[in-house]
Each structure stands twice: as structure tokens, then as C-alpha cells.
Amino acid sequence: MEGMQAYGAGKAGGAFDPVTFLQQPQTILRIVSWLFSIVIFGCIANEGYINQAKEEEEYCIFNRNQNACNYGVFMGSMAFLCCVGFLALDIYFPQISSVKDRKKAVLADIGLSAFWSFMWFVGFCFLANQWQVSEGNQFKERGDAARAAITFSFFSIFTWAGQSFLAFQRYKLGADSALFSQDYTDPSQDAAGAPYTSFGGDDLESPGGGGGQTNSDGAFDGSGGYQRQEY
């Protein structure tokens, strides 16, 4: 039964193999999404603000729209934490013995990954639009950081959509009922429910040995002095 699985993972209690874990497509996509979030956050947090020579206040390079920079920084930091959480869940997932809990985890993966894919699509459109309408050379000086943030926002749409698709494939696999429900029996309950049988069998020999006779209704026929009382 080693090949049987529930929602993409085998029976709980198996040893963790880091090499196999890192080779899984979902793990690769999570690591790539994690790296993309770092790039986006770093580009906007470090190079996303600029000030003119005569001004002390810093402006967002995306058309001086503070909301654009705040959106990029927020999305990058939250996506980073979400990727870390999903990686931790993937490591712990094979140890979950309950099929219902595994189903909930997979459904959460589908929903959150699809949500992040949509949010990155919104972020890409927002940042690209604000960068397109930006005016002035002072903003174009840091164009590499802006273009990098926009580019990796676009790539993040597909990495998160890929995670949602792989989670949906795991959901379709479902649970192998033969492994997780029908074939499993609690040993204590199995022993308690077994019928009791005597150690020596159904027929017990008399202490004197030599092939004692079993008790039967014919042994009490009244010849031994016992008489039935009638009322």
C-alpha cells in the first residue's frame, strides 16, 4: 500500500525527504514566488522614492502616487510571509493523519493562491499604468527599479496561478479510502471486540484424564436421585 496517497501525500508518519520535497513542482513555484516578492519589495522600498533638488519630501517614482509604492511594498512583504507559511505547511502536510484536515489545507491553498494571483494582476496593472503616466526625468533616473517591480509583478501572476492549479490537481486526487478508512482498525478496539474462547477449546477433559465426557442434557435423566417437583 505504499503507493496509496491522500491529497498528494502518503500515509502519515513517513520520514521527511528534503531532496524529494525540493523537487516537487509546488515547492519550486513557492520558492520562485518567494524570490519574486523579495525583488519587488526591495526595488520599491530602496529605489522607489526620490526627491527633487529643491524639495525635501520624497515622492514615489510611480507618478508621485504614494499609493502605488505602498501597494507594491505591502504586496511584496505579505507575499513573502505567505510563501514561508505555505512552505511550512507543505513540510508538515504529510504528517497530517486526518483526511478532512488535509482537504481543508488543500482548499485553502487553492483559494489563497488564486487570490494572490488576482492581486498581483491588479498590482501589475496599477504599477504599469502609474509608471506610464509618470513625467519628468527625475523619475526616469530610477527606471530600472520600477521596470523590475513591474516585470516581477507580472511573473508573479503566473507563479501563483500555477500554485493554485497544482493544488486543484491534488484536490482532484482526493483520498484513498482503502488506506485511510477501511483498512485501518484500532488494535485496542479490535482486541476488545473479539469473541472470547476458552483456552482448552470447547471440550474440557476431566481432571482424571482418559477422555472425559462432555456435559449434555442426557447426563441429567433423573437416575442420580433427582426428581422433578411439580406444583
Coordinates of N, CA, C and O in Angstrom, one line a residue, residues 82-217:
C82 N 3.5 34.8 3.1 CA 2.6 33.8 2.7 C 3.3 32.6 2.1 O 3.0 31.4 2.3
C83 N 4.4 32.9 1.3 CA 5.2 31.8 0.8 C 5.9 31.0 1.9 O 5.9 29.8 1.8
V84 N 6.4 31.7 2.9 CA 7.0 31.0 4.0 C 6.0 30.1 4.7 O 6.3 28.9 5.1
G85 N 4.8 30.6 4.9 CA 3.7 29.8 5.6 C 3.3 28.6 4.8 O 3.2 27.5 5.3
F86 N 3.2 28.8 3.4 CA 2.9 27.6 2.6 C 4.0 26.6 2.6 O 3.7 25.4 2.5
L87 N 5.3 27.0 2.6 CA 6.4 26.1 2.6 C 6.4 25.3 3.9 O 6.6 24.1 3.9
A88 N 6.1 25.9 5.0 CA 6.0 25.2 6.3 C 4.8 24.3 6.3 O 4.9 23.1 6.8
L89 N 3.7 24.6 5.7 CA 2.6 23.7 5.6 C 2.9 22.5 4.7 O 2.5 21.4 5.0
D90 N 3.6 22.7 3.6 CA 4.0 21.6 2.8 C 4.9 20.6 3.5 O 4.8 19.4 3.3
I91 N 5.8 21.1 4.4 CA 6.6 20.2 5.1 C 5.8 19.4 6.1 O 6.0 18.2 6.3
Y92 N 4.8 20.1 6.8 CA 4.0 19.4 7.8 C 2.9 18.6 7.2 O 2.4 17.6 7.9
F93 N 2.5 18.8 5.9 CA 1.3 18.2 5.3 C 1.4 16.7 5.4 O 0.3 16.0 5.7
P94 N 2.5 16.0 5.1 CA 2.5 14.5 5.1 C 2.2 14.0 6.5 O 1.9 12.8 6.6
Q95 N 2.4 14.8 7.5 CA 2.2 14.3 8.9 C 0.8 14.4 9.4 O 0.5 14.0 10.5
I96 N -0.1 15.0 8.6 CA -1.5 15.2 8.9 C -2.2 13.9 8.7 O -2.2 13.4 7.5
S97 N -2.7 13.3 9.7 CA -3.3 12.0 9.6 C -4.8 12.0 9.2 O -5.3 11.1 8.6
S98 N -5.4 13.2 9.5 CA -6.9 13.3 9.2 C -7.0 13.7 7.7 O -6.5 14.7 7.3
V99 N -7.9 13.0 7.0 CA -8.2 13.3 5.6 C -8.9 14.6 5.5 O -8.7 15.4 4.6
K100 N -9.8 14.8 6.5 CA -10.6 16.1 6.5 C -9.7 17.3 6.6 O -9.9 18.3 6.0
D101 N -8.7 17.2 7.5 CA -7.7 18.3 7.7 C -6.9 18.5 6.4 O -6.6 19.7 6.1
R102 N -6.5 17.5 5.8 CA -5.8 17.6 4.5 C -6.6 18.3 3.4 O -6.1 19.1 2.7
K103 N -7.9 17.9 3.4 CA -8.8 18.5 2.4 C -8.9 20.0 2.7 O -8.9 20.9 1.7
K104 N -9.0 20.4 3.9 CA -9.1 21.8 4.3 C -7.8 22.6 3.9 O -7.9 23.7 3.4
A105 N -6.7 22.0 4.1 CA -5.4 22.6 3.8 C -5.3 22.8 2.3 O -4.8 23.8 1.8
V106 N -5.7 21.8 1.5 CA -5.6 21.9 0.0 C -6.6 23.0 -0.5 O -6.3 23.7 -1.4
L107 N -7.8 23.0 0.1 CA -8.8 24.0 -0.3 C -8.3 25.4 0.0 O -8.5 26.4 -0.8
A108 N -7.6 25.6 1.1 CA -7.0 26.9 1.5 C -5.9 27.3 0.5 O -5.8 28.4 0.1
D109 N -5.2 26.3 0.1 CA -4.1 26.5 -0.9 C -4.7 27.0 -2.2 O -4.2 27.9 -2.8
I110 N -5.7 26.4 -2.6 CA -6.4 26.8 -3.9 C -6.9 28.2 -3.8 O -6.6 29.0 -4.7
G111 N -7.6 28.5 -2.8 CA -8.2 29.8 -2.6 C -7.2 30.9 -2.5 O -7.3 32.0 -3.1
L112 N -6.2 30.7 -1.6 CA -5.2 31.8 -1.3 C -4.3 32.0 -2.5 O -4.0 33.2 -2.8
S113 N -3.9 30.9 -3.2 CA -3.1 31.1 -4.4 C -3.8 31.8 -5.5 O -3.2 32.7 -6.2
A114 N -5.1 31.5 -5.7 CA -5.8 32.2 -6.7 C -6.0 33.7 -6.3 O -6.0 34.6 -7.2
F115 N -6.2 33.9 -5.1 CA -6.4 35.3 -4.6 C -5.1 36.1 -4.8 O -5.1 37.2 -5.3
W116 N -3.9 35.5 -4.5 CA -2.7 36.2 -4.8 C -2.4 36.4 -6.2 O -1.8 37.4 -6.6
S117 N -2.8 35.5 -7.0 CA -2.6 35.7 -8.5 C -3.5 36.9 -9.0 O -3.0 37.7 -9.8
F118 N -4.7 37.0 -8.5 CA -5.5 38.1 -8.8 C -4.9 39.4 -8.3 O -4.9 40.5 -9.0
M119 N -4.4 39.4 -7.1 CA -3.9 40.7 -6.5 C -2.6 41.1 -7.3 O -2.4 42.3 -7.4
W120 N -1.8 40.2 -7.7 CA -0.6 40.6 -8.5 C -1.0 41.1 -9.9 O -0.4 41.9 -10.4
F121 N -2.1 40.6 -10.4 CA -2.6 41.1 -11.7 C -3.0 42.6 -11.5 O -2.7 43.4 -12.3
V122 N -3.8 42.8 -10.4 CA -4.2 44.2 -10.1 C -2.9 45.1 -9.9 O -2.8 46.2 -10.4
G123 N -1.9 44.6 -9.1 CA -0.7 45.3 -8.9 C 0.1 45.6 -10.1 O 0.6 46.7 -10.3
F124 N 0.1 44.6 -11.0 CA 0.8 44.8 -12.3 C 0.2 45.9 -13.1 O 0.9 46.9 -13.6
C125 N -1.1 45.9 -13.2 CA -1.8 46.9 -14.0 C -1.7 48.3 -13.4 O -1.5 49.3 -14.1
F126 N -1.8 48.3 -12.0 CA -1.7 49.6 -11.3 C -0.3 50.2 -11.5 O -0.2 51.4 -11.8
L127 N 0.7 49.4 -11.2 CA 2.1 50.0 -11.3 C 2.5 50.3 -12.8 O 3.1 51.4 -13.0
A128 N 2.1 49.5 -13.7 CA 2.4 49.8 -15.1 C 1.7 51.1 -15.6 O 2.3 51.9 -16.3
N129 N 0.5 51.3 -15.2 CA -0.3 52.5 -15.5 C 0.4 53.7 -14.9 O 0.5 54.7 -15.6
Q130 N 0.7 53.6 -13.7 CA 1.3 54.8 -13.0 C 2.7 55.1 -13.5 O 3.1 56.3 -13.6
W131 N 3.4 54.1 -13.9 CA 4.8 54.4 -14.5 C 4.6 54.9 -15.9 O 5.4 55.8 -16.3
Q132 N 3.6 54.6 -16.6 CA 3.5 55.0 -18.0 C 3.1 56.5 -18.0 O 3.6 57.3 -18.9
V133 N 2.4 57.0 -17.0 CA 2.0 58.4 -17.0 C 2.9 59.3 -16.2 O 2.7 60.5 -16.0
S134 N 4.0 58.7 -15.7 CA 5.0 59.5 -14.9 C 5.7 60.5 -15.8 O 6.0 60.2 -17.0
E135 N 5.9 61.7 -15.3 CA 6.5 62.7 -16.1 C 7.8 63.2 -15.4 O 7.8 63.2 -14.1
G136 N 8.8 63.6 -16.1 CA 10.0 64.2 -15.5 C 11.1 63.2 -15.5 O 10.9 62.0 -15.3
N137 N 12.3 63.7 -15.8 CA 13.5 62.9 -15.8 C 13.9 62.4 -14.4 O 14.6 61.4 -14.3
Q138 N 13.4 63.1 -13.4 CA 13.8 62.7 -12.0 C 13.2 61.3 -11.7 O 13.7 60.6 -10.9
F139 N 12.1 61.0 -12.3 CA 11.5 59.6 -12.1 C 12.2 58.6 -13.0 O 12.3 57.4 -12.6
K140 N 12.6 59.0 -14.2 CA 13.1 58.0 -15.1 C 14.6 57.6 -14.7 O 15.1 56.6 -15.2
E141 N 15.2 58.4 -13.8 CA 16.5 58.0 -13.3 C 16.5 56.7 -12.7 O 17.5 56.0 -12.7
R142 N 15.5 56.3 -12.0 CA 15.4 55.0 -11.3 C 14.4 54.1 -12.1 O 13.7 53.3 -11.4
G143 N 14.5 54.2 -13.4 CA 13.5 53.4 -14.2 C 13.8 51.9 -14.1 O 12.9 51.1 -14.2
D144 N 15.1 51.5 -13.8 CA 15.4 50.1 -13.7 C 14.6 49.4 -12.6 O 14.1 48.3 -12.7
A145 N 14.6 50.1 -11.4 CA 13.9 49.5 -10.3 C 12.4 49.5 -10.5 O 11.7 48.5 -10.2
A146 N 11.8 50.5 -11.2 CA 10.4 50.5 -11.5 C 10.0 49.4 -12.5 O 9.1 48.7 -12.3
R147 N 10.8 49.3 -13.5 CA 10.6 48.2 -14.5 C 10.7 46.8 -13.9 O 10.0 45.9 -14.3
A148 N 11.7 46.7 -13.0 CA 11.9 45.4 -12.4 C 10.7 45.0 -11.5 O 10.2 43.9 -11.5
A149 N 10.2 46.0 -10.8 CA 9.0 45.7 -9.9 C 7.8 45.4 -10.8 O 7.0 44.4 -10.5
I150 N 7.6 46.1 -11.9 CA 6.5 45.8 -12.8 C 6.7 44.4 -13.4 O 5.7 43.6 -13.5
T151 N 7.9 44.1 -13.9 CA 8.1 42.8 -14.6 C 7.9 41.6 -13.6 O 7.2 40.6 -14.0
F152 N 8.4 41.7 -12.4 CA 8.2 40.6 -11.5 C 6.8 40.5 -10.9 O 6.4 39.4 -10.5
S153 N 6.1 41.6 -10.9 CA 4.7 41.6 -10.6 C 3.9 40.8 -11.7 O 3.0 40.0 -11.3
F154 N 4.3 41.0 -12.9 CA 3.7 40.2 -14.0 C 4.0 38.7 -13.9 O 3.1 37.9 -14.1
F155 N 5.2 38.4 -13.6 CA 5.6 37.0 -13.5 C 4.9 36.3 -12.3 O 4.6 35.1 -12.3
S156 N 4.7 37.1 -11.2 CA 4.0 36.6 -10.0 C 2.6 36.1 -10.3 O 2.1 35.2 -9.6
I157 N 2.0 36.7 -11.3 CA 0.6 36.3 -11.6 C 0.6 34.8 -12.0 O -0.3 34.1 -11.5
F158 N 1.6 34.4 -12.8 CA 1.6 33.0 -13.3 C 2.2 32.0 -12.2 O 1.7 30.9 -12.2
T159 N 3.1 32.5 -11.4 CA 3.6 31.6 -10.4 C 2.5 31.2 -9.4 O 2.4 30.1 -9.0
W160 N 1.8 32.2 -9.0 CA 0.7 31.9 -8.0 C -0.5 31.2 -8.7 O -1.1 30.4 -8.0
A161 N -0.8 31.5 -9.9 CA -1.8 30.7 -10.6 C -1.4 29.3 -10.8 O -2.2 28.4 -10.7
G162 N -0.1 29.1 -11.0 CA 0.4 27.7 -11.1 C 0.3 26.9 -9.8 O -0.1 25.8 -9.8
Q163 N 0.5 27.6 -8.7 CA 0.3 27.0 -7.4 C -1.1 26.6 -7.1 O -1.5 25.6 -6.6
S164 N -2.0 27.5 -7.5 CA -3.5 27.2 -7.4 C -3.9 26.0 -8.3 O -4.6 25.1 -7.9
F165 N -3.3 25.9 -9.5 CA -3.6 24.8 -10.4 C -3.1 23.5 -9.8 O -3.8 22.5 -9.8
L166 N -1.9 23.5 -9.3 CA -1.3 22.3 -8.7 C -2.1 21.8 -7.5 O -2.3 20.6 -7.2
A167 N -2.6 22.8 -6.7 CA -3.4 22.5 -5.5 C -4.7 21.9 -5.9 O -5.2 20.9 -5.3
F168 N -5.3 22.4 -7.0 CA -6.5 21.8 -7.6 C -6.3 20.4 -8.0 O -7.2 19.5 -7.9
Q169 N -5.1 20.1 -8.6 CA -4.8 18.8 -9.1 C -4.7 17.8 -7.9 O -5.2 16.7 -7.9
R170 N -4.2 18.3 -6.8 CA -4.1 17.5 -5.5 C -5.5 17.3 -5.0 O -5.8 16.2 -4.4
Y171 N -6.3 18.3 -5.1 CA -7.7 18.1 -4.6 C -8.5 17.1 -5.4 O -9.3 16.3 -4.8
K172 N -8.2 17.0 -6.7 CA -8.9 16.0 -7.5 C -8.5 14.6 -7.2 O -9.2 13.7 -7.4
L173 N -7.2 14.5 -6.7 CA -6.8 13.1 -6.4 C -7.6 12.6 -5.2 O -7.8 11.4 -5.2
G174 N -8.0 13.4 -4.3 CA -8.9 13.0 -3.2 C -8.1 12.1 -2.3 O -6.9 12.1 -2.2
A175 N -8.9 11.3 -1.6 CA -8.3 10.4 -0.6 C -8.6 9.0 -1.0 O -9.6 8.6 -1.5
D176 N -7.6 8.2 -0.7 CA -7.7 6.7 -0.9 C -8.4 6.1 0.3 O -7.8 5.9 1.3
S177 N -9.7 5.8 0.1 CA -10.4 5.3 1.3 C -9.9 4.0 1.8 O -10.0 3.6 2.9
A178 N -9.4 3.2 0.9 CA -8.9 1.9 1.3 C -7.7 2.0 2.2 O -7.5 1.1 3.1
L179 N -6.9 3.0 2.1 CA -5.8 3.2 3.0 C -6.1 3.9 4.3 O -5.7 3.5 5.4
F180 N -7.0 4.9 4.2 CA -7.2 5.8 5.4 C -8.5 5.5 6.2 O -8.7 6.1 7.2
S181 N -9.3 4.6 5.7 CA -10.5 4.3 6.5 C -10.8 2.8 6.6 O -11.0 2.3 7.7
Q182 N -10.9 2.2 5.5 CA -11.4 0.8 5.5 C -10.4 -0.2 6.1 O -10.7 -1.1 6.8
D183 N -9.1 0.0 5.7 CA -8.1 -1.0 6.1 C -7.6 -0.7 7.5 O -6.8 -1.5 8.1
Y184 N -7.9 0.5 8.1 CA -7.3 0.8 9.4 C -8.3 0.4 10.5 O -9.5 0.7 10.5
T185 N -7.8 -0.3 11.5 CA -8.5 -0.7 12.7 C -7.7 -0.5 13.9 O -6.5 -0.8 13.9
D186 N -8.3 0.2 14.9 CA -7.6 0.5 16.1 C -7.3 -0.9 16.8 O -8.2 -1.7 17.1
P187 N -6.0 -1.2 17.1 CA -5.7 -2.5 17.7 C -6.4 -2.8 19.0 O -6.8 -3.9 19.3
S188 N -6.6 -1.7 19.9 CA -7.3 -1.9 21.1 C -8.7 -2.3 20.9 O -9.3 -3.1 21.6
Q189 N -9.4 -1.6 20.0 CA -10.8 -1.9 19.7 C -10.9 -3.3 19.1 O -11.9 -4.0 19.3
D190 N -10.0 -3.7 18.2 CA -10.0 -5.0 17.6 C -9.9 -6.1 18.6 O -10.6 -7.1 18.5
A191 N -9.1 -5.9 19.6 CA -8.9 -6.9 20.7 C -10.1 -7.0 21.6 O -10.5 -8.1 22.0
A192 N -10.7 -5.8 21.9 CA -11.8 -5.8 22.8 C -13.1 -6.4 22.1 O -13.9 -7.0 22.8
G193 N -13.2 -6.3 20.8 CA -14.4 -6.8 20.1 C -14.3 -8.2 19.7 O -15.3 -8.8 19.2
A194 N -13.2 -8.9 19.9 CA -13.0 -10.3 19.5 C -13.8 -11.2 20.5 O -13.9 -11.0 21.7
P195 N -14.5 -12.2 20.0 CA -15.3 -13.1 20.8 C -14.4 -13.9 21.7 O -13.3 -14.3 21.3
Y196 N -14.8 -14.2 23.0 CA -14.0 -15.0 23.9 C -14.1 -16.5 23.7 O -15.2 -17.0 23.5
T197 N -13.0 -17.1 23.6 CA -12.9 -18.6 23.5 C -12.1 -19.1 24.6 O -11.1 -18.5 25.0
S198 N -12.4 -20.3 25.1 CA -11.7 -20.9 26.2 C -10.3 -21.4 25.7 O -10.2 -21.7 24.5
F199 N -9.4 -21.5 26.6 CA -8.0 -21.8 26.2 C -7.9 -23.3 25.7 O -7.2 -23.6 24.7
G200 N -8.7 -24.1 26.3 CA -8.6 -25.5 26.0 C -9.5 -26.0 24.9 O -9.6 -27.2 24.6
G201 N -10.3 -25.1 24.4 CA -11.3 -25.5 23.4 C -12.7 -25.6 23.9 O -12.9 -25.3 25.1
D202 N -13.6 -26.1 23.1 CA -15.0 -26.3 23.6 C -15.1 -27.5 24.5 O -16.0 -27.5 25.4
D203 N -14.4 -28.5 24.3 CA -14.5 -29.7 25.2 C -13.4 -29.8 26.2 O -12.2 -29.7 25.8
L204 N -13.7 -29.9 27.4 CA -12.7 -29.9 28.5 C -12.7 -31.3 29.1 O -13.7 -32.0 29.3
E205 N -11.5 -31.9 29.3 CA -11.3 -33.2 29.8 C -11.4 -33.1 31.4 O -11.1 -32.1 32.0
S206 N -11.9 -34.2 31.9 CA -12.0 -34.3 33.4 C -10.6 -34.4 34.0 O -9.6 -34.8 33.4
P207 N -10.5 -34.0 35.3 CA -9.1 -34.0 35.9 C -8.5 -35.4 35.9 O -7.3 -35.5 35.9
G208 N -9.3 -36.4 35.9 CA -8.7 -37.7 35.9 C -8.1 -38.1 34.6 O -7.4 -39.1 34.5
G209 N -8.4 -37.4 33.6 CA -7.8 -37.7 32.3 C -8.5 -38.9 31.7 O -9.5 -39.4 32.2
G210 N -8.0 -39.4 30.6 CA -8.6 -40.6 30.0 C -9.8 -40.3 29.2 O -10.7 -41.2 29.2
G211 N -9.9 -39.2 28.6 CA -11.1 -38.9 27.7 C -12.4 -38.7 28.5 O -13.2 -39.6 28.4
G212 N -12.5 -37.6 29.2 CA -13.7 -37.3 30.0 C -14.8 -37.0 29.0 O -14.6 -36.7 27.9
Q213 N -16.0 -37.1 29.5 CA -17.2 -36.8 28.7 C -17.7 -35.4 28.9 O -17.5 -34.8 29.9
T214 N -18.3 -34.9 27.8 CA -18.8 -33.5 27.9 C -20.1 -33.5 28.5 O -20.9 -34.5 28.5
N215 N -20.5 -32.3 29.0 CA -21.8 -32.2 29.7 C -22.9 -32.1 28.6 O -22.7 -31.5 27.6
S216 N -24.0 -32.8 28.8 CA -25.1 -32.8 27.9 C -26.4 -32.9 28.6 O -26.4 -33.2 29.8
D217 N -27.4 -32.7 27.9 CA -28.7 -32.8 28.6 C -29.0 -34.2 29.0 O -29.8 -34.4 30.0

